[in-house]
Amino acid sequence: NPYALGFAMFRDIKRICEEPTDEDKEWFPDLAGTDWLDALHFAMHNFKDESFISQYLSPKLMRDFKLFAINDDDRKNFIEVSAIHDEMGYKRIRETLAAQYNLSNLEPNIQVFNVDVRGDRSLTLQYVPHNRIPLDESYDEVLKHVYRLWGFDVILEEVKDTGHRETLATCPKRNQYDSNI
């Protein structure tokens, strides 16, 4: 529950400021023993979700919430526990959890690759997958909207791990009249 974790992190900041352990002093040397209200205000005003987690998630909270990280690689037939409650694991858990809140990891990386201004005025978009995550199935509908806005052919390509480009869709559909456009 992200709200429970966030609330616990704010309470933990207060604890670290007022009653720091040796572990807290090692992980948060600039926070331990400072005014807790100033520390909370600083955290609230200067950090977004992912950076707040990266900066303030303590090993104590990771243990309290029994957090660990898994690696679910679609090319393997097993799931690997990639981080546990140890020095390296705490850092990895922080990074993994913060990445889940990073908006750039939640939105597809689609960029304008080519615009044929002097020719047929077609627009070529390229999708570069992050962690081999495919586009949502609704990309065809989104492409229709881009076509309506652009007014000329729109091509969506995917860049494979090998660097090879593969056409995912075109709008209007090639070799076929689509009356829905």
Coordinates of C-alpha atoms in Angstrom, one line a residue:
N1 CA 0.0 0.0 0.0
P2 CA 1.8 3.2 -1.1
Y3 CA -0.1 5.4 1.4
A4 CA 1.0 3.1 4.3
L5 CA 4.6 3.2 3.1
G6 CA 4.5 7.0 2.6
F7 CA 3.0 7.6 6.1
A8 CA 5.5 5.2 7.6
M9 CA 8.4 7.0 5.9
F10 CA 7.3 10.4 7.3
R11 CA 7.1 8.9 10.8
D12 CA 10.5 7.3 10.2
I13 CA 12.0 10.6 9.3
K14 CA 10.8 11.9 12.6
R15 CA 12.3 8.9 14.4
I16 CA 15.6 9.3 12.7
C17 CA 15.8 12.9 13.7
E18 CA 14.8 12.4 17.3
E19 CA 16.2 8.9 18.1
P20 CA 18.7 7.9 15.5
T21 CA 20.3 4.4 15.7
D22 CA 23.9 3.7 14.5
E23 CA 22.4 2.4 11.3
D24 CA 20.4 5.6 10.8
K25 CA 23.6 7.7 11.4
E26 CA 25.3 5.7 8.7
W27 CA 22.5 5.9 6.2
F28 CA 21.3 9.4 7.0
P29 CA 24.2 11.4 8.4
D30 CA 22.7 14.7 7.4
L31 CA 19.3 13.9 8.9
A32 CA 20.1 12.1 12.2
G33 CA 19.7 14.5 15.1
T34 CA 18.2 17.4 13.2
D35 CA 14.9 19.1 13.7
W36 CA 12.3 16.7 12.5
L37 CA 9.8 19.3 11.3
D38 CA 12.4 21.1 9.2
A39 CA 13.4 17.7 7.7
L40 CA 9.7 16.9 6.9
H41 CA 9.1 20.2 5.2
F42 CA 12.3 19.8 3.2
A43 CA 11.3 16.3 2.1
M44 CA 7.7 17.5 1.2
H45 CA 8.9 20.5 -0.8
N46 CA 11.9 19.0 -2.6
F47 CA 11.1 15.4 -3.6
K48 CA 8.6 13.6 -5.8
D49 CA 7.5 10.0 -5.1
E50 CA 10.5 8.3 -6.7
S51 CA 13.1 10.6 -5.4
F52 CA 11.5 10.6 -1.9
I53 CA 11.8 6.8 -1.8
S54 CA 15.4 7.0 -3.1
Q55 CA 16.4 9.5 -0.5
Y56 CA 14.4 8.4 2.6
L57 CA 13.5 4.7 2.6
S58 CA 15.4 3.3 5.5
P59 CA 16.6 -0.3 6.1
K60 CA 14.4 -0.4 9.2
L61 CA 11.3 0.3 7.1
M62 CA 12.4 -2.3 4.5
R63 CA 12.6 -4.8 7.3
D64 CA 9.3 -3.7 8.9
F65 CA 7.5 -3.9 5.6
K66 CA 9.4 -7.1 4.7
L67 CA 10.4 -5.6 1.3
F68 CA 12.5 -7.5 -1.2
A69 CA 13.0 -7.2 -4.9
I70 CA 12.3 -9.8 -7.6
N71 CA 13.6 -10.1 -11.2
D72 CA 10.8 -11.4 -13.5
D73 CA 12.6 -11.9 -16.8
D74 CA 10.3 -12.9 -19.5
R75 CA 13.1 -14.9 -21.2
K76 CA 13.4 -17.2 -18.1
N77 CA 11.0 -19.7 -16.7
F78 CA 11.6 -18.7 -13.1
I79 CA 11.5 -15.6 -10.9
E80 CA 14.6 -14.6 -9.1
V81 CA 14.8 -12.8 -5.7
S82 CA 17.3 -10.1 -6.6
A83 CA 17.5 -8.2 -3.3
I84 CA 17.1 -9.1 0.3
H85 CA 17.7 -7.5 3.7
D86 CA 21.5 -6.9 3.5
E87 CA 23.7 -3.9 2.7
M88 CA 23.6 -4.4 -1.1
G89 CA 19.9 -5.5 -1.0
Y90 CA 18.7 -2.4 0.8
K91 CA 20.2 -0.2 -2.0
R92 CA 18.7 -2.4 -4.7
I93 CA 15.3 -2.5 -3.0
R94 CA 15.3 1.3 -2.9
E95 CA 16.3 1.6 -6.5
T96 CA 13.7 -0.9 -7.7
L97 CA 10.8 0.5 -5.7
A98 CA 11.7 4.1 -6.7
A99 CA 11.8 3.0 -10.4
Q100 CA 8.2 1.9 -10.1
Y101 CA 7.1 5.4 -9.3
N102 CA 9.3 7.0 -12.0
L103 CA 6.9 8.4 -14.7
S104 CA 9.5 7.8 -17.4
N105 CA 9.3 4.1 -16.7
L106 CA 5.5 4.1 -17.0
E107 CA 5.2 5.9 -20.3
P108 CA 6.3 4.4 -23.6
N109 CA 9.4 5.9 -25.3
I110 CA 7.9 6.9 -28.7
Q111 CA 9.8 9.5 -30.7
V112 CA 9.5 11.2 -34.1
F113 CA 12.1 9.4 -36.3
N114 CA 11.4 10.9 -39.7
V115 CA 9.1 13.4 -41.5
D116 CA 9.1 13.3 -45.3
V117 CA 8.4 17.0 -45.7
R118 CA 9.4 17.1 -49.4
G119 CA 7.7 13.8 -50.4
D120 CA 4.5 12.2 -49.2
R121 CA 4.6 14.1 -45.9
S122 CA 4.5 10.8 -44.0
L123 CA 5.4 10.8 -40.3
T124 CA 7.5 7.9 -38.9
L125 CA 7.4 7.3 -35.1
Q126 CA 9.7 4.9 -33.4
Y127 CA 9.0 2.9 -30.2
V128 CA 12.0 1.8 -28.1
P129 CA 10.9 -0.8 -25.6
H130 CA 12.0 -0.5 -22.0
N131 CA 12.8 -3.9 -20.4
R132 CA 11.2 -5.6 -23.4
I133 CA 7.8 -4.3 -22.4
P134 CA 5.5 -4.2 -25.4
L135 CA 3.2 -1.4 -26.2
D136 CA -0.4 -1.5 -25.0
E137 CA -2.8 -3.0 -27.5
S138 CA -4.5 0.3 -27.9
Y139 CA -1.6 1.7 -29.9
D140 CA -3.5 1.2 -33.1
E141 CA -6.3 3.5 -31.9
V142 CA -3.8 6.1 -30.8
L143 CA -2.2 6.0 -34.2
K144 CA -5.6 6.8 -35.8
H145 CA -5.8 9.9 -33.7
V146 CA -2.2 10.9 -34.7
Y147 CA -3.2 10.4 -38.3
R148 CA -6.3 12.6 -37.9
L149 CA -4.1 15.4 -36.4
W150 CA -1.2 15.0 -38.9
G151 CA -3.4 14.5 -42.0
F152 CA -0.9 12.3 -43.8
D153 CA 0.4 8.7 -43.5
V154 CA 1.7 7.7 -40.0
I155 CA 4.0 4.8 -39.5
L156 CA 4.9 3.3 -36.1
E157 CA 8.1 1.2 -35.9
E158 CA 9.6 -0.7 -33.0
V159 CA 13.3 -0.8 -32.5
K160 CA 14.4 -4.3 -31.6
D161 CA 17.3 -5.2 -29.2
T162 CA 19.4 -5.9 -32.3
G163 CA 18.8 -2.4 -33.6
H164 CA 16.6 -3.7 -36.4
R165 CA 13.4 -1.7 -37.1
E166 CA 10.0 -3.5 -37.5
T167 CA 6.8 -1.8 -38.6
L168 CA 4.1 -2.3 -36.0
A169 CA 1.3 -0.4 -37.7
T170 CA 0.5 2.2 -40.4
C171 CA -2.4 4.6 -40.7
P172 CA -4.1 4.4 -43.0
K173 CA -3.5 0.7 -43.2
R174 CA -1.4 -0.1 -46.2
N175 CA -3.0 -2.0 -49.1
Q176 CA -6.3 -1.8 -47.4
Y177 CA -9.0 0.9 -47.3
D178 CA -10.1 1.5 -43.7
S179 CA -13.4 3.3 -43.6
N180 CA -13.1 3.8 -39.8
I181 CA -10.5 6.5 -40.3

